[in-house]
Short mmCIF file of C-alpha atoms in Angstrom, two decimals:
data_model
loop_
_atom_site.label_atom_id
_atom_site.label_comp_id
_atom_site.label_asym_id
_atom_site.label_seq_id
_atom_site.Cartn_x
_atom_site.Cartn_y
_atom_site.Cartn_z
CA MET A 40 100.77 -65.50 -5.61
CA LYS A 41 98.29 -67.74 -3.86
CA VAL A 42 97.91 -65.24 -1.04
CA LYS A 43 97.08 -62.47 -3.47
CA ARG A 44 94.46 -64.59 -5.24
CA ARG A 45 92.93 -65.49 -1.89
CA ARG A 46 92.60 -61.86 -0.96
CA GLU A 47 90.85 -61.04 -4.21
CA GLU A 48 88.40 -63.91 -3.72
CA ILE A 49 87.55 -62.65 -0.23
CA LYS A 50 87.04 -59.14 -1.55
CA THR A 51 84.77 -60.39 -4.31
CA SER A 52 82.72 -62.41 -1.81
CA LYS A 53 82.24 -59.37 0.35
CA ASN A 54 81.04 -57.32 -2.62
CA ILE A 55 78.57 -60.02 -3.59
CA PHE A 56 77.27 -60.27 -0.04
CA LEU A 57 76.90 -56.51 0.18
CA SER A 58 75.04 -56.43 -3.12
CA ILE A 59 72.68 -59.13 -1.90
CA ILE A 60 72.01 -57.24 1.31
CA LEU A 61 71.33 -54.02 -0.58
CA SER A 62 69.06 -55.83 -3.01
CA LEU A 63 67.09 -57.35 -0.13
CA ILE A 64 66.73 -53.96 1.51
CA PHE A 65 65.53 -52.48 -1.75
CA LEU A 66 63.12 -55.35 -2.30
CA ILE A 67 61.69 -55.07 1.19
CA SER A 68 61.31 -51.30 0.79
CA PHE A 69 59.61 -51.79 -2.52
CA LEU A 70 57.23 -54.36 -1.07
CA LEU A 71 56.46 -52.06 1.85
CA PHE A 72 55.78 -49.25 -0.61
CA LEU A 73 53.39 -51.49 -2.52
CA PHE A 74 51.57 -53.22 0.28
CA VAL A 75 51.80 -51.10 3.42
CA PRO A 76 48.88 -48.52 3.51
CA LYS A 77 49.73 -44.87 3.13
CA ILE A 78 47.43 -42.96 5.53
CA TYR A 79 47.00 -39.19 5.29
CA LEU A 80 44.48 -36.46 6.17
CA VAL A 81 42.11 -35.10 3.57
CA GLY A 82 42.47 -31.35 3.82
CA SER A 83 44.50 -29.36 6.29
CA SER A 84 45.66 -30.65 9.65
CA VAL A 85 44.40 -27.40 11.19
CA VAL A 86 40.98 -26.07 10.17
CA SER A 87 38.85 -23.15 11.35
CA VAL A 88 35.07 -23.42 11.69
CA ASN A 89 32.56 -20.64 12.30
CA ILE A 90 30.69 -20.87 15.58
CA ASN A 91 27.19 -22.36 15.37
CA SER A 92 27.88 -23.75 11.92
CA LYS A 93 27.92 -27.42 11.02
CA TYR A 94 31.36 -29.05 11.08
CA GLU A 95 31.79 -31.62 8.33
CA ASP A 96 34.96 -33.63 8.76
CA MET A 97 36.87 -34.41 5.56
CA GLY A 98 38.28 -37.65 6.94
CA ILE A 99 41.43 -39.59 5.97
CA LYS A 100 42.49 -41.36 2.82
CA THR A 101 44.78 -44.26 1.79
CA ASN A 102 45.68 -46.04 -1.39
CA PHE A 103 44.96 -49.30 0.40
CA PHE A 104 41.37 -48.69 1.46
CA ASN A 105 38.36 -50.47 0.23
CA LYS A 106 34.87 -50.18 1.69
CA GLU A 107 35.52 -52.90 4.25
CA GLU A 108 38.78 -51.29 5.32
CA GLU A 109 37.10 -47.88 5.65
CA LYS A 110 34.83 -49.36 8.29
CA LYS A 111 37.89 -50.11 10.40
CA VAL A 112 38.77 -46.40 10.79
CA LYS A 113 37.75 -45.17 14.23
CA VAL A 114 37.08 -41.42 14.52
CA ILE A 115 37.17 -39.77 17.92
CA SER A 116 35.97 -36.13 17.95
CA ASN A 117 35.11 -33.65 20.68
CA VAL A 118 34.22 -30.80 18.30
CA ASP A 119 31.37 -28.60 19.64
CA THR A 120 30.59 -25.76 17.22
CA SER A 121 28.26 -24.10 19.71
CA LYS A 122 31.27 -23.09 21.80
CA MET A 123 34.41 -21.33 20.71
CA GLY A 124 37.61 -23.23 21.39
CA THR A 125 40.24 -25.64 20.03
CA TYR A 126 39.23 -29.24 19.49
CA GLU A 127 40.79 -32.46 18.13
CA VAL A 128 39.62 -35.11 15.75
CA LYS A 129 41.58 -38.37 16.11
CA TYR A 130 41.68 -41.15 13.55
CA LEU A 131 42.74 -44.72 14.47
CA TYR A 132 43.22 -47.44 11.87
CA LYS A 133 44.39 -51.02 12.45
CA ASN A 134 45.03 -53.80 9.99
CA ASN A 135 46.64 -57.16 10.58
CA LEU A 136 50.16 -55.80 10.74
CA PHE A 137 50.06 -52.08 11.48
CA THR A 138 48.32 -49.47 13.63
CA TYR A 139 48.00 -45.90 12.35
CA LYS A 140 47.11 -42.74 14.27
CA LEU A 141 46.38 -39.30 12.80
CA LYS A 142 45.11 -36.07 14.33
CA ARG A 143 43.37 -32.91 13.06
CA THR A 144 43.03 -29.67 15.03
CA VAL A 145 39.67 -27.88 14.71
CA ILE A 146 39.40 -24.27 15.87
CA VAL A 147 35.84 -23.05 16.45
CA LYS A 148 35.68 -19.27 16.36
CA ASP A 149 33.54 -16.31 15.32
CA MET A 150 34.44 -15.42 11.76
CA VAL A 151 31.32 -13.38 10.84
CA LYS A 152 31.48 -9.61 10.70
CA PRO A 153 28.83 -7.59 12.54
CA VAL A 154 26.08 -5.93 10.50
CA ILE A 155 25.38 -2.19 10.69
CA VAL A 156 21.88 -1.15 9.62
CA LEU A 157 21.30 2.52 8.89
CA GLU A 158 18.01 4.27 9.47
CA GLY A 159 17.17 6.22 6.32
CA GLU A 160 19.25 5.91 3.17
CA LYS A 161 22.96 5.60 2.42
CA LYS A 162 22.67 8.96 0.70
CA GLU A 163 20.88 11.62 2.71
CA TYR A 164 20.20 15.28 2.11
CA TYR A 165 19.99 17.93 4.81
CA CYS A 166 19.03 21.57 4.88
CA PRO A 167 21.73 23.92 3.53
CA ASN A 168 20.94 26.36 6.34
CA GLY A 169 21.13 23.67 9.00
CA GLU A 170 23.16 20.73 10.22
CA TYR A 171 22.90 17.07 9.45
CA LYS A 172 20.88 15.29 12.11
CA GLU A 173 21.73 11.66 12.64
CA LEU A 174 18.85 9.44 11.55
CA GLY A 175 19.96 6.53 13.64
CA PHE A 176 21.54 3.12 13.22
CA LYS A 177 21.67 -0.34 14.75
CA ALA A 178 24.37 -3.00 14.88
CA TYR A 179 23.91 -6.74 15.24
CA ASP A 180 26.36 -9.61 15.70
CA ASN A 181 25.83 -13.35 15.38
CA VAL A 182 27.44 -13.95 18.79
CA ASP A 183 27.22 -10.67 20.70
CA ASN A 184 23.68 -9.88 19.46
CA ASN A 185 22.83 -6.18 19.71
CA ILE A 186 26.05 -4.17 19.77
CA THR A 187 24.63 -0.79 18.79
CA ASP A 188 26.29 0.77 21.81
CA LYS A 189 29.69 -0.25 20.44
CA VAL A 190 29.29 1.65 17.16
CA LYS A 191 31.71 4.52 16.72
CA VAL A 192 30.45 7.37 14.55
CA LYS A 193 32.65 9.91 12.83
CA GLN A 194 31.17 12.74 10.77
CA GLU A 195 33.29 14.28 8.06
CA LYS A 196 32.45 17.01 5.58
CA ASP A 197 30.32 15.00 3.20
CA ARG A 198 30.00 11.66 4.89
CA VAL A 199 29.39 9.85 8.14
CA ILE A 200 31.45 6.76 8.94
CA TYR A 201 30.09 4.05 11.23
CA ARG A 202 32.49 1.44 12.63
CA VAL A 203 31.94 -1.48 14.97
CA GLU A 204 34.00 -4.41 16.25
CA ASP A 205 32.63 -7.53 17.93
CA SER A 206 34.22 -9.40 20.84
CA SER A 207 36.08 -11.67 18.41
CA GLY A 208 37.74 -8.80 16.60
CA ASN A 209 35.56 -8.92 13.48
CA LYS A 210 35.16 -5.39 12.14
CA SER A 211 32.55 -3.69 9.95
CA LYS A 212 32.30 -0.25 8.41
CA VAL A 213 29.42 1.56 6.70
CA VAL A 214 29.54 4.99 5.10
CA ARG A 215 26.59 7.33 4.65
CA LYS A 216 26.97 10.14 2.13
CA ILE A 217 25.48 13.43 3.33
CA ILE A 218 24.72 16.34 1.01
CA ALA A 219 23.75 19.86 2.04
CA LYS A 220 20.88 20.25 -0.40
CA ASP A 221 17.12 20.68 0.06
CA LYS A 222 15.28 18.37 -2.34
CA ILE A 223 11.92 18.31 -0.56
CA SER A 224 9.07 20.52 -1.73
CA PRO A 225 6.94 22.42 0.76
CA THR A 226 3.55 20.97 1.68
CA ILE A 227 0.34 22.92 1.23
CA THR A 228 -2.84 22.03 3.13
CA LEU A 229 -6.14 23.68 2.32
CA ASN A 230 -8.11 25.34 5.06
CA GLY A 231 -11.71 24.35 4.43
CA GLU A 232 -12.93 22.11 1.63
CA GLU A 233 -11.28 21.19 -1.64
CA ASN A 234 -14.59 21.74 -3.46
CA ILE A 235 -16.61 24.86 -2.64
CA PHE A 236 -20.04 25.81 -3.96
CA LEU A 237 -20.78 29.50 -4.33
CA GLY A 238 -24.18 31.02 -5.06
CA LEU A 239 -24.56 33.41 -7.97
CA ASN A 240 -23.33 36.88 -6.96
CA GLU A 241 -22.14 35.52 -3.63
CA SER A 242 -18.74 36.84 -2.60
CA TYR A 243 -15.91 34.35 -2.41
CA VAL A 244 -14.24 34.35 1.01
CA GLU A 245 -10.66 33.12 0.90
CA GLU A 246 -9.92 30.46 3.52
CA ASN A 247 -6.19 30.34 2.70
CA VAL A 248 -3.82 27.45 3.24
CA VAL A 249 -1.27 26.14 5.71
CA VAL A 250 2.31 25.82 4.42
CA ASN A 251 5.05 23.70 5.94
CA ASP A 252 8.62 23.23 4.77
CA ASN A 253 11.40 21.01 6.05
CA CYS A 254 14.00 23.79 5.93
CA ASP A 255 12.47 27.24 5.57
CA LEU A 256 9.98 29.25 7.60
CA ASP A 257 7.54 32.03 6.65
CA LEU A 258 7.26 31.16 2.98
CA GLU A 259 5.12 33.44 0.85
CA VAL A 260 2.09 31.93 -0.87
CA GLU A 261 1.10 33.15 -4.33
CA THR A 262 -2.70 32.91 -4.64
CA THR A 263 -4.57 33.38 -7.92
CA ASN A 264 -8.12 32.64 -9.05
CA ASN A 265 -10.35 33.04 -12.08
CA ILE A 266 -13.66 33.22 -10.21
CA ASP A 267 -16.54 35.12 -11.82
CA ASN A 268 -19.37 34.94 -9.33
CA THR A 269 -21.78 36.51 -11.82
CA LYS A 270 -21.69 33.46 -14.07
CA ILE A 271 -22.53 29.84 -13.39
CA GLY A 272 -19.40 27.77 -13.93
CA ASP A 273 -16.47 25.92 -12.45
CA TYR A 274 -13.47 27.96 -11.33
CA ASN A 275 -10.14 27.40 -9.59
CA VAL A 276 -8.15 29.02 -6.84
CA THR A 277 -4.46 28.15 -7.20
CA TYR A 278 -1.94 28.33 -4.39
CA LYS A 279 1.76 28.25 -5.25
CA VAL A 280 4.75 28.34 -2.93
CA LYS A 281 8.53 28.03 -3.39
CA ASP A 282 11.15 27.44 -0.74
CA LYS A 283 14.62 29.00 -0.77
CA SER A 284 15.97 26.07 -2.78
CA ASN A 285 13.30 26.64 -5.47
CA ASN A 286 11.36 23.51 -4.59
CA GLU A 287 7.79 24.28 -5.63
CA ALA A 288 4.38 23.09 -4.49
CA ILE A 289 0.99 23.83 -6.05
CA ILE A 290 -2.51 23.00 -4.87
CA THR A 291 -5.90 23.91 -6.30
CA ARG A 292 -9.29 24.55 -4.76
CA ASN A 293 -12.34 24.07 -6.97
CA VAL A 294 -15.01 26.75 -6.74
CA ARG A 295 -18.35 26.06 -8.42
CA VAL A 296 -20.72 28.95 -8.91
CA ARG A 297 -24.31 27.72 -8.93
CA GLU A 298 -27.85 29.06 -8.95
CA PRO A 299 -29.22 29.00 -5.40
CA LEU A 300 -32.20 26.85 -4.54
CA ASN A 301 -35.22 29.02 -3.94
CA ALA A 302 -37.46 29.34 -0.92
CA ASN A 303 -41.18 28.66 -1.38
CA THR A 304 -40.21 26.10 -4.02
CA ILE A 305 -40.98 22.39 -4.18
CA TYR A 306 -38.35 20.10 -5.69
CA LEU A 307 -39.99 16.70 -6.18
CA THR A 308 -37.29 14.01 -6.40
CA PHE A 309 -38.04 10.35 -7.13
CA ASP A 310 -35.64 7.49 -6.37
CA ASP A 311 -35.46 3.78 -7.29
CA GLY A 312 -37.44 3.85 -10.55
CA PRO A 313 -38.53 3.58 -13.17
CA ARG A 314 -41.21 0.98 -12.51
CA ASP A 315 -43.99 0.07 -14.88
CA GLY A 316 -47.37 0.74 -13.30
CA THR A 317 -46.17 3.53 -11.03
CA THR A 318 -43.63 5.71 -12.85
CA ASP A 319 -45.78 5.93 -15.97
CA VAL A 320 -48.80 7.07 -13.92
CA ILE A 321 -46.64 9.58 -12.01
CA LEU A 322 -45.45 11.00 -15.33
CA ASP A 323 -49.08 11.30 -16.44
CA ILE A 324 -49.95 13.23 -13.26
CA LEU A 325 -46.97 15.56 -13.62
CA LYS A 326 -47.88 16.24 -17.23
CA GLU A 327 -51.48 16.92 -16.31
CA LYS A 328 -50.48 19.36 -13.55
CA GLY A 329 -47.75 21.06 -15.59
CA VAL A 330 -45.14 20.19 -12.95
CA LYS A 331 -41.54 19.14 -13.53
CA ALA A 332 -39.61 16.80 -11.22
CA THR A 333 -36.24 15.09 -10.86
CA PHE A 334 -35.82 11.32 -11.25
CA PHE A 335 -32.78 9.48 -9.86
CA VAL A 336 -33.06 6.24 -11.79
CA THR A 337 -31.75 2.67 -11.66
CA THR A 338 -31.31 -0.06 -14.26
CA ASN A 339 -34.82 -1.35 -13.56
CA GLY A 340 -38.00 -0.66 -15.54
CA SER A 341 -38.68 -0.06 -19.20
CA ASP A 342 -36.29 1.93 -21.37
CA SER A 343 -39.33 3.79 -22.68
CA LEU A 344 -39.89 5.29 -19.24
CA ILE A 345 -36.30 6.58 -19.13
CA LYS A 346 -36.84 8.20 -22.51
CA ARG A 347 -40.19 9.62 -21.48
CA ILE A 348 -38.70 11.27 -18.37
CA VAL A 349 -36.27 13.20 -20.55
CA ASP A 350 -38.65 13.87 -23.43
CA GLU A 351 -41.22 15.42 -21.07
CA GLY A 352 -38.71 17.90 -19.65
CA HIS A 353 -37.87 16.35 -16.31
CA SER A 354 -34.35 16.15 -14.88
CA ILE A 355 -32.68 12.76 -14.82
CA GLY A 356 -29.91 11.64 -12.51
CA ILE A 357 -28.08 8.51 -11.41
CA HIS A 358 -29.15 6.55 -8.33
CA THR A 359 -27.94 2.94 -8.32
CA SER A 360 -28.02 -0.22 -10.38
CA SER A 361 -28.34 -2.82 -7.65
CA HIS A 362 -29.25 -0.85 -4.50
CA ARG A 363 -27.21 -3.51 -2.67
CA TYR A 364 -25.40 -1.62 0.07
CA ASP A 365 -23.15 -4.60 0.77
CA ILE A 366 -21.89 -4.51 -2.82
CA ILE A 367 -21.99 -0.79 -3.63
CA TYR A 368 -20.23 0.35 -0.47
CA ALA A 369 -17.74 -2.50 -0.21
CA SER A 370 -15.17 -0.42 -2.13
CA VAL A 371 -14.73 2.76 -4.15
CA ASP A 372 -14.37 0.73 -7.34
CA ASN A 373 -17.61 -1.10 -6.63
CA TYR A 374 -19.46 2.17 -6.20
CA PHE A 375 -18.25 3.62 -9.49
CA ASN A 376 -18.91 0.37 -11.35
CA ASP A 377 -22.50 0.54 -10.09
CA LEU A 378 -22.77 4.23 -11.02
CA ASP A 379 -21.38 3.63 -14.52
CA ALA A 380 -23.98 0.95 -15.22
CA VAL A 381 -26.80 3.47 -14.69
CA LYS A 382 -24.94 6.30 -16.40
CA ASN A 383 -24.38 4.19 -19.51
CA ARG A 384 -28.03 3.15 -19.59
CA ILE A 385 -29.21 6.76 -19.49
CA TYR A 386 -26.74 7.76 -22.20
CA ASN A 387 -27.60 4.86 -24.48
CA ILE A 388 -31.33 5.64 -24.27
CA THR A 389 -31.31 9.45 -24.22
CA GLY A 390 -27.86 10.61 -25.35
CA ILE A 391 -27.54 12.57 -22.10
CA ASP A 392 -24.28 12.26 -20.16
CA THR A 393 -25.77 13.23 -16.81
CA LYS A 394 -23.57 14.32 -13.92
CA LEU A 395 -26.43 14.47 -11.42
CA ILE A 396 -26.35 11.75 -8.75
CA ARG A 397 -27.93 10.68 -5.48
CA PHE A 398 -26.17 8.21 -3.24
CA PRO A 399 -28.15 5.14 -2.16
CA GLY A 400 -29.15 6.04 1.39
CA GLY A 401 -27.91 9.60 0.87
CA SER A 402 -24.47 11.00 1.60
CA SER A 403 -25.19 10.89 5.35
CA ASN A 404 -25.89 7.15 5.44
CA THR A 405 -24.20 5.08 8.13
CA VAL A 406 -25.04 1.66 6.71
CA SER A 407 -21.94 1.97 4.48
CA LYS A 408 -19.75 1.91 7.60
CA LYS A 409 -20.68 -1.74 8.01
CA TYR A 410 -18.95 -2.55 4.71
CA SER A 411 -16.16 0.04 4.43
CA GLU A 412 -15.00 2.46 7.11
CA GLY A 413 -14.82 6.05 5.85
CA ILE A 414 -16.03 5.29 2.32
CA MET A 415 -18.59 8.10 2.20
CA SER A 416 -15.92 10.67 3.03
CA THR A 417 -13.93 9.35 0.10
CA LEU A 418 -16.85 9.05 -2.33
CA THR A 419 -18.28 12.51 -1.66
CA ARG A 420 -14.87 13.94 -2.54
CA ASP A 421 -14.19 11.65 -5.50
CA VAL A 422 -17.52 12.22 -7.27
CA LEU A 423 -16.95 15.98 -7.14
CA ASN A 424 -13.42 15.60 -8.48
CA LYS A 425 -14.84 13.52 -11.34
CA GLY A 426 -17.27 16.31 -12.25
CA TYR A 427 -20.42 14.85 -10.66
CA GLN A 428 -22.75 16.70 -8.33
CA TYR A 429 -24.73 14.88 -5.66
CA TYR A 430 -28.02 15.96 -4.12
CA ASP A 431 -29.56 14.88 -0.85
CA TRP A 432 -32.91 16.10 0.54
CA ASN A 433 -34.22 18.14 3.43
CA ILE A 434 -37.68 16.53 3.57
CA ASP A 435 -38.11 12.77 3.84
CA SER A 436 -41.66 11.97 2.78
CA GLY A 437 -41.49 8.67 4.64
CA ASP A 438 -42.82 6.65 1.70
CA ALA A 439 -39.99 4.14 2.22
CA SER A 440 -40.67 3.81 5.94
CA PHE A 441 -43.63 5.06 7.96
CA ALA A 442 -45.90 6.71 5.35
CA THR A 443 -47.29 3.55 3.79
CA SER A 444 -50.67 4.82 2.65
CA PRO A 445 -51.74 7.75 0.44
CA SER A 446 -53.23 9.63 3.39
CA LYS A 447 -50.16 9.16 5.62
CA LEU A 448 -47.88 10.25 2.81
CA TYR A 449 -50.00 13.32 2.03
CA ASN A 450 -50.01 14.42 5.65
CA SER A 451 -46.27 13.81 5.99
CA VAL A 452 -45.46 16.03 3.01
CA VAL A 453 -47.85 18.94 3.61
CA ASN A 454 -46.84 19.11 7.27
CA SER A 455 -43.13 19.27 6.38
CA ILE A 456 -42.99 21.88 3.63
CA SER A 457 -42.53 25.58 4.32
CA HIS A 458 -42.71 28.86 2.39
CA ASP A 459 -39.55 30.01 4.16
CA LYS A 460 -37.22 27.40 2.74
CA TYR A 461 -36.50 25.37 -0.35
CA ASN A 462 -38.23 22.00 -0.11
CA VAL A 463 -36.32 19.09 -1.63
CA ILE A 464 -38.64 16.13 -1.05
CA LEU A 465 -37.48 12.50 -1.12
CA LEU A 466 -40.05 10.25 -2.82
CA HIS A 467 -39.97 6.84 -4.50
CA ASP A 468 -41.74 6.30 -7.82
CA THR A 469 -41.81 2.55 -7.15
CA LYS A 470 -44.44 2.94 -4.40
CA THR A 471 -48.15 2.67 -5.26
CA TYR A 472 -49.19 4.96 -2.41
CA THR A 473 -46.77 7.61 -3.68
CA ARG A 474 -48.41 7.33 -7.07
CA ASP A 475 -51.87 7.56 -5.50
CA ALA A 476 -51.06 10.51 -3.21
CA LEU A 477 -49.12 12.62 -5.70
CA SER A 478 -52.01 14.44 -7.39
CA LYS A 479 -53.43 15.61 -4.07
CA ILE A 480 -49.99 16.72 -2.84
CA ILE A 481 -49.39 18.79 -5.97
CA ASP A 482 -52.83 20.40 -5.72
CA TYR A 483 -52.16 21.40 -2.11
CA CYS A 484 -48.85 23.00 -3.04
CA LEU A 485 -50.24 24.89 -6.01
CA ASN A 486 -53.27 26.09 -4.06
CA ASN A 487 -50.99 27.37 -1.29
CA GLY A 488 -48.72 29.42 -3.53
CA TYR A 489 -45.75 27.10 -3.89
CA ARG A 490 -43.88 26.83 -7.15
CA PHE A 491 -42.16 23.73 -8.56
CA ASP A 492 -38.70 23.33 -10.04
CA THR A 493 -36.18 20.63 -10.93
CA LEU A 494 -32.64 19.96 -9.79
CA ASP A 495 -29.80 20.12 -12.28
CA ILE A 496 -26.04 20.45 -12.40
CA ASN A 497 -26.25 24.25 -12.42
CA LYS A 498 -28.15 24.50 -9.13
CA MET A 499 -26.64 24.69 -5.68
CA PRO A 500 -26.49 21.18 -4.23
CA LEU A 501 -28.21 20.18 -1.02
CA ARG A 502 -25.71 18.11 0.93
CA GLN A 503 -26.20 16.39 4.25
CA LYS A 504 -23.48 15.89 6.83
CA VAL A 505 -21.28 12.92 6.00
CA ASN A 506 -21.24 10.41 8.87
CA ASN A 507 -18.84 7.83 7.47
#
């Protein structure tokens, strides 16, 4: 009986001892769980980074860190994103009891696809009676640079496929849609000028046009006109052409039938006025002699002189408001702003919407080139398209240059005029010696059988050669 009890006591002691041991193990494990840092990587242990990009390490984390402990983490990295390869980032952390080591693998590689750039559009049309002609392409890669020579092109029925692969295996594909359809109209270019002046009863000579088309050759031009050369007026010649895909083009030539200027005729033209003290006296002389003239006016002088010019039967036209070449000829807009200022003045005073103009310096001036290359070529076309008519001269009296006295001016004019031509004389009604020489000039012309006339919109213009 005693032996049995002893055995039970020993067994119980063993169980107690085992329980104590297990409890201690559990307690130690629990304490380790609570107080030993748990170190782990933030993010994946293997990361890929694009070459030439910035690598930003995500670091490590623990439930035991504070700011002071974070400073104890030593990071060792050999990552170089300028070179492809496999690199390591090592993390070493020591506290009083433990040392921890972690590692991250960083793979630097090219992960960017090449770029294919097409010349032209992604949808292109080509001639139905022809074949699609490649417009070109280029391919670029962030590592391999220009890889155009690696592009593989495959043309199918209605599309072209462009493929390219860089040295890292990155692939790109671009598709261009191609359609057998002509959507482009023919082009028509006039032979000769857009605006033609024709004398009364003068036959119109057709100068024709040049036609080009992207697909078709030998296209037929339909030409029509409404010209009546027996009547002064503005007419049109219309050229129409269609290609085989019914794309149409139309262009128009303006034909203006005008009364010719007459030989043995003096056309007195005055620029830069009116001016009190000269224009008024000139008007008196013209009235006394029964002679009509043409005045290209500015915004200077009295309104009464503008009205008197019209009331006494003279022609009135537009010259310039400022006569500042640097402003007027700086741009097309500047020119028309200047013109409109004079036009509005004439209309407000007289009610006449004149279309008669004279360019400052004439259409042949070269001073405009200093301020705008080619502007006279543009302006001489634009004024005609806007319904204006410009007049130059074929006799420069010299009163704005060398003929600075009444006698010099008189001699300049009478030595320049001829019975065999029309005589459009440039004068300036702002000059005192022009005023003082005018009566004698008119007397000479009348005594020698010349007649006088004015310029107007219905007369054939005198145009100099444009030099800018």
